[in-house]
Amino acid sequence: MNFDFTETQLMIQETARKFAEDELAPTAAERDEKEEFPYEGVKKLGELGFMGMMVPEQYGGAGLDTISYVLAMEEISKVDASCGVIMSVNNSLVCYGLNEWGTEEQKQKFLVPLAAGKMLGAFALSEPEAGSDASNQKTIAERSGNEYIINGTKNFITNGANADVILVIATTDKTKGSHGISTFIVEKGSSGFSIAKKEKKLGIRSSDTVSLSFQDCRVPASNRIGEEGFGFKFAMKTLDGGRIGIASQALGIAQASLSASIQYAKQRKAFGKPISDFQAIQFMIADMATKIDAARLMTLKAAALKDTNKPFGQMSAMAKLYASKVAVDAALDAIQIHGGYGYIKEYNVERYLRDAKITEIYEGTSEVQRIVISRGLLKD
Ligand code: CAA
């Protein structure tokens, strides 16, 4: 077992750290407050190669491994978890599936600009009645000659308002349950496609989350990814990798909470000395650091399994389950250490808590992760 990062991985980590501190940090709190999408930041992430990190260079990507992706995601999310999720969705949920199962024509037309950050992608699986129960897809895609006609509603779609390309999961054969679901590429501006509602959220407020409406939306049959009926497995396999991205996002928030706590504890004085001199604070910081390192090792293990073409779905579910809990706990502890100052917007820790909570919900709730993990352990 080797715990050393390669020179390339360290360079990516450093580049991401510098970018996040120089370009995202100055505006992160304000964008959160105003619910402003980070257009400039996302454009620069694209220029750095961070929007298609694991896509081969021939398809516009950076040709890097999943470990590099985890390192970059942690650095970006440490400063701005909203940017983290925008980046994660484009990398793990959109570019990944197109690269794995797209046709050459789909790759040239969509993957190349998505991976280069010239287009933004969204992944539309969730519906009002299909959250955890993801196979209960009410959106219908009906074949008509060389086209499919899509009708239905998607909700809670990250990047939805700003996406140029949306991967839409829809039922093509109601009689076949999860085997009757397919995936389609829908382009912004397609007739019958509209953005229905922008959500006001507790956290990750600088990223957009919207409902999408499809009313007789026609897409060419050549925009279907894989065979008819492959859509549910497409979504599940894609989410296996997506969960590594969200675990890394959680890790970033947790690490930011710890760093802020250490800094504050050293300068805040009570009873005549810095609060870092009190064992109550020291033990909280020790527990935070221990849990964060465990979460980081789990996330990197999932990434290493993926990079070496070994089964990684169960490990990515474990990493997300654990890292998301660590993020929420670390943010809560950071607020406690900051006392009253942790509860107001003068410091970032209240944002960390609001951002952390969603990591226990999206890309599969913690309860769904437990289903995935236990099924893997209990199957014959
Ligand atoms: N890889 C390959 N195949 C898989 C798979 C995987 N990871 N998981 C399931 N499958 C296959 C099963 O083997 C099965 O195939 P067969 O019928 O051929 O045997 C088929 O898919 C159906 O699987 P299940 O019976 O396990 O399906 P289920 O209905 O019981 O659901 C579930 C299982 C794990 C709960 C699933 O519905 C799930 O993951 N739900 C959560 C959905 C989710 O994560 N949504 C996130 C939305 S995207 C998002 O959040 C993005 C964002 O905003 C940032």
JSON list of C-alpha atoms and ligand atoms in Angstrom, two decimals, residues 85 89 93 123 125-126 131-135 156 158 178-179 232-233 236-237 239-240 243 246 362-364 368 371-372 375, ligand 1:
[
{"chain": "A", "resi": 85, "resn": "VAL", "atom": "CA", "xyz": [-21.22, 20.47, -6.57]},
{"chain": "A", "resi": 89, "resn": "VAL", "atom": "CA", "xyz": [-22.11, 17.01, -11.41]},
{"chain": "A", "resi": 93, "resn": "LEU", "atom": "CA", "xyz": [-22.69, 12.56, -13.56]},
{"chain": "A", "resi": 123, "resn": "PHE", "atom": "CA", "xyz": [-28.23, 15.04, -14.72]},
{"chain": "A", "resi": 125, "resn": "LEU", "atom": "CA", "xyz": [-33.04, 11.59, -12.60]},
{"chain": "A", "resi": 126, "resn": "SER", "atom": "CA", "xyz": [-35.09, 12.87, -9.63]},
{"chain": "A", "resi": 131, "resn": "GLY", "atom": "CA", "xyz": [-36.24, 10.55, -5.20]},
{"chain": "A", "resi": 132, "resn": "SER", "atom": "CA", "xyz": [-34.86, 7.57, -3.26]},
{"chain": "A", "resi": 133, "resn": "ASP", "atom": "CA", "xyz": [-37.25, 5.37, -5.27]},
{"chain": "A", "resi": 134, "resn": "ALA", "atom": "CA", "xyz": [-35.39, 6.24, -8.44]},
{"chain": "A", "resi": 135, "resn": "SER", "atom": "CA", "xyz": [-36.90, 3.57, -10.69]},
{"chain": "A", "resi": 156, "resn": "PHE", "atom": "CA", "xyz": [-34.05, 19.19, -7.69]},
{"chain": "A", "resi": 158, "resn": "THR", "atom": "CA", "xyz": [-28.36, 20.78, -9.94]},
{"chain": "A", "resi": 178, "resn": "SER", "atom": "CA", "xyz": [-36.39, -0.57, -14.01]},
{"chain": "A", "resi": 179, "resn": "HIS", "atom": "CA", "xyz": [-35.58, -2.41, -17.25]},
{"chain": "A", "resi": 232, "resn": "PHE", "atom": "CA", "xyz": [-31.62, 2.72, -14.76]},
{"chain": "A", "resi": 233, "resn": "LYS", "atom": "CA", "xyz": [-28.33, 0.84, -14.75]},
{"chain": "A", "resi": 236, "resn": "MET", "atom": "CA", "xyz": [-26.91, 3.64, -10.84]},
{"chain": "A", "resi": 237, "resn": "LYS", "atom": "CA", "xyz": [-23.44, 3.06, -12.31]},
{"chain": "A", "resi": 239, "resn": "LEU", "atom": "CA", "xyz": [-24.06, 7.52, -9.23]},
{"chain": "A", "resi": 240, "resn": "ASP", "atom": "CA", "xyz": [-21.52, 4.98, -7.95]},
{"chain": "A", "resi": 243, "resn": "ARG", "atom": "CA", "xyz": [-20.78, 9.52, -4.69]},
{"chain": "A", "resi": 246, "resn": "ILE", "atom": "CA", "xyz": [-19.91, 14.15, -3.03]},
{"chain": "A", "resi": 362, "resn": "TYR", "atom": "CA", "xyz": [-28.26, 14.24, -2.64]},
{"chain": "A", "resi": 363, "resn": "GLU", "atom": "CA", "xyz": [-26.82, 11.50, -4.85]},
{"chain": "A", "resi": 364, "resn": "GLY", "atom": "CA", "xyz": [-28.61, 9.11, -2.51]},
{"chain": "A", "resi": 368, "resn": "VAL", "atom": "CA", "xyz": [-29.96, 4.79, 0.45]},
{"chain": "A", "resi": 371, "resn": "ILE", "atom": "CA", "xyz": [-29.23, -0.01, 1.39]},
{"chain": "A", "resi": 372, "resn": "VAL", "atom": "CA", "xyz": [-26.44, -0.16, -1.20]},
{"chain": "A", "resi": 375, "resn": "ARG", "atom": "CA", "xyz": [-27.25, -5.35, -0.11]},
{"chain": "B", "resi": 1, "resn": "CAA", "atom": "N1", "xyz": [-24.66, -0.84, -10.85]},
{"chain": "B", "resi": 1, "resn": "CAA", "atom": "C1", "xyz": [-25.21, -1.63, -11.78]},
{"chain": "B", "resi": 1, "resn": "CAA", "atom": "N2", "xyz": [-26.48, -2.09, -11.70]},
{"chain": "B", "resi": 1, "resn": "CAA", "atom": "C2", "xyz": [-27.20, -1.73, -10.62]},
{"chain": "B", "resi": 1, "resn": "CAA", "atom": "C3", "xyz": [-26.69, -0.90, -9.61]},
{"chain": "B", "resi": 1, "resn": "CAA", "atom": "C4", "xyz": [-25.36, -0.47, -9.75]},
{"chain": "B", "resi": 1, "resn": "CAA", "atom": "N3", "xyz": [-24.79, 0.33, -8.84]},
{"chain": "B", "resi": 1, "resn": "CAA", "atom": "N4", "xyz": [-27.63, -0.71, -8.68]},
{"chain": "B", "resi": 1, "resn": "CAA", "atom": "C5", "xyz": [-28.71, -1.39, -9.07]},
{"chain": "B", "resi": 1, "resn": "CAA", "atom": "N5", "xyz": [-28.45, -2.00, -10.25]},
{"chain": "B", "resi": 1, "resn": "CAA", "atom": "C6", "xyz": [-29.32, -2.89, -11.01]},
{"chain": "B", "resi": 1, "resn": "CAA", "atom": "C7", "xyz": [-29.71, -4.08, -10.17]},
{"chain": "B", "resi": 1, "resn": "CAA", "atom": "O1", "xyz": [-28.73, -5.10, -10.27]},
{"chain": "B", "resi": 1, "resn": "CAA", "atom": "C8", "xyz": [-31.01, -4.50, -10.82]},
{"chain": "B", "resi": 1, "resn": "CAA", "atom": "O2", "xyz": [-30.74, -5.17, -12.03]},
{"chain": "B", "resi": 1, "resn": "CAA", "atom": "P1", "xyz": [-31.52, -6.53, -12.43]},
{"chain": "B", "resi": 1, "resn": "CAA", "atom": "O3", "xyz": [-32.98, -6.21, -12.34]},
{"chain": "B", "resi": 1, "resn": "CAA", "atom": "O4", "xyz": [-31.04, -6.80, -13.81]},
{"chain": "B", "resi": 1, "resn": "CAA", "atom": "O5", "xyz": [-31.12, -7.58, -11.42]},
{"chain": "B", "resi": 1, "resn": "CAA", "atom": "C9", "xyz": [-31.63, -3.15, -11.20]},
{"chain": "B", "resi": 1, "resn": "CAA", "atom": "O6", "xyz": [-30.55, -2.22, -11.30]},
{"chain": "B", "resi": 1, "resn": "CAA", "atom": "C10", "xyz": [-32.62, -2.65, -10.19]},
{"chain": "B", "resi": 1, "resn": "CAA", "atom": "O7", "xyz": [-31.93, -2.52, -8.98]},
{"chain": "B", "resi": 1, "resn": "CAA", "atom": "P2", "xyz": [-32.63, -2.56, -7.55]},
{"chain": "B", "resi": 1, "resn": "CAA", "atom": "O8", "xyz": [-33.58, -3.71, -7.50]},
{"chain": "B", "resi": 1, "resn": "CAA", "atom": "O9", "xyz": [-31.55, -2.50, -6.52]},
{"chain": "B", "resi": 1, "resn": "CAA", "atom": "O10", "xyz": [-33.45, -1.21, -7.58]},
{"chain": "B", "resi": 1, "resn": "CAA", "atom": "P3", "xyz": [-34.31, -0.53, -6.46]},
{"chain": "B", "resi": 1, "resn": "CAA", "atom": "O11", "xyz": [-35.53, 0.02, -7.09]},
{"chain": "B", "resi": 1, "resn": "CAA", "atom": "O12", "xyz": [-34.47, -1.44, -5.28]},
{"chain": "B", "resi": 1, "resn": "CAA", "atom": "O13", "xyz": [-33.45, 0.77, -6.04]},
{"chain": "B", "resi": 1, "resn": "CAA", "atom": "C11", "xyz": [-31.82, 2.07, -4.88]},
{"chain": "B", "resi": 1, "resn": "CAA", "atom": "C12", "xyz": [-32.25, 0.70, -5.44]},
{"chain": "B", "resi": 1, "resn": "CAA", "atom": "C13", "xyz": [-30.38, 1.80, -4.44]},
{"chain": "B", "resi": 1, "resn": "CAA", "atom": "C14", "xyz": [-32.63, 2.53, -3.69]},
{"chain": "B", "resi": 1, "resn": "CAA", "atom": "C15", "xyz": [-31.84, 3.14, -6.02]},
{"chain": "B", "resi": 1, "resn": "CAA", "atom": "O14", "xyz": [-33.15, 3.46, -6.41]},
{"chain": "B", "resi": 1, "resn": "CAA", "atom": "C16", "xyz": [-31.12, 4.41, -5.63]},
{"chain": "B", "resi": 1, "resn": "CAA", "atom": "O15", "xyz": [-29.89, 4.48, -5.73]},
{"chain": "B", "resi": 1, "resn": "CAA", "atom": "N6", "xyz": [-31.87, 5.45, -5.21]},
{"chain": "B", "resi": 1, "resn": "CAA", "atom": "C17", "xyz": [-31.27, 6.78, -4.95]},
{"chain": "B", "resi": 1, "resn": "CAA", "atom": "C18", "xyz": [-31.22, 7.58, -6.20]},
{"chain": "B", "resi": 1, "resn": "CAA", "atom": "C19", "xyz": [-30.22, 8.68, -6.14]},
{"chain": "B", "resi": 1, "resn": "CAA", "atom": "O16", "xyz": [-29.09, 8.52, -5.69]},
{"chain": "B", "resi": 1, "resn": "CAA", "atom": "N7", "xyz": [-30.61, 9.83, -6.66]},
{"chain": "B", "resi": 1, "resn": "CAA", "atom": "C20", "xyz": [-29.73, 10.95, -6.77]},
{"chain": "B", "resi": 1, "resn": "CAA", "atom": "C21", "xyz": [-30.22, 11.88, -7.84]},
{"chain": "B", "resi": 1, "resn": "CAA", "atom": "S1", "xyz": [-28.94, 12.71, -8.68]},
{"chain": "B", "resi": 1, "resn": "CAA", "atom": "C22", "xyz": [-28.41, 13.93, -7.65]},
{"chain": "B", "resi": 1, "resn": "CAA", "atom": "O17", "xyz": [-28.71, 13.97, -6.49]},
{"chain": "B", "resi": 1, "resn": "CAA", "atom": "C23", "xyz": [-27.47, 14.90, -8.29]},
{"chain": "B", "resi": 1, "resn": "CAA", "atom": "C24", "xyz": [-27.30, 16.16, -7.51]},
{"chain": "B", "resi": 1, "resn": "CAA", "atom": "O18", "xyz": [-28.19, 16.92, -7.27]},
{"chain": "B", "resi": 1, "resn": "CAA", "atom": "C25", "xyz": [-25.96, 16.54, -7.06]}
]
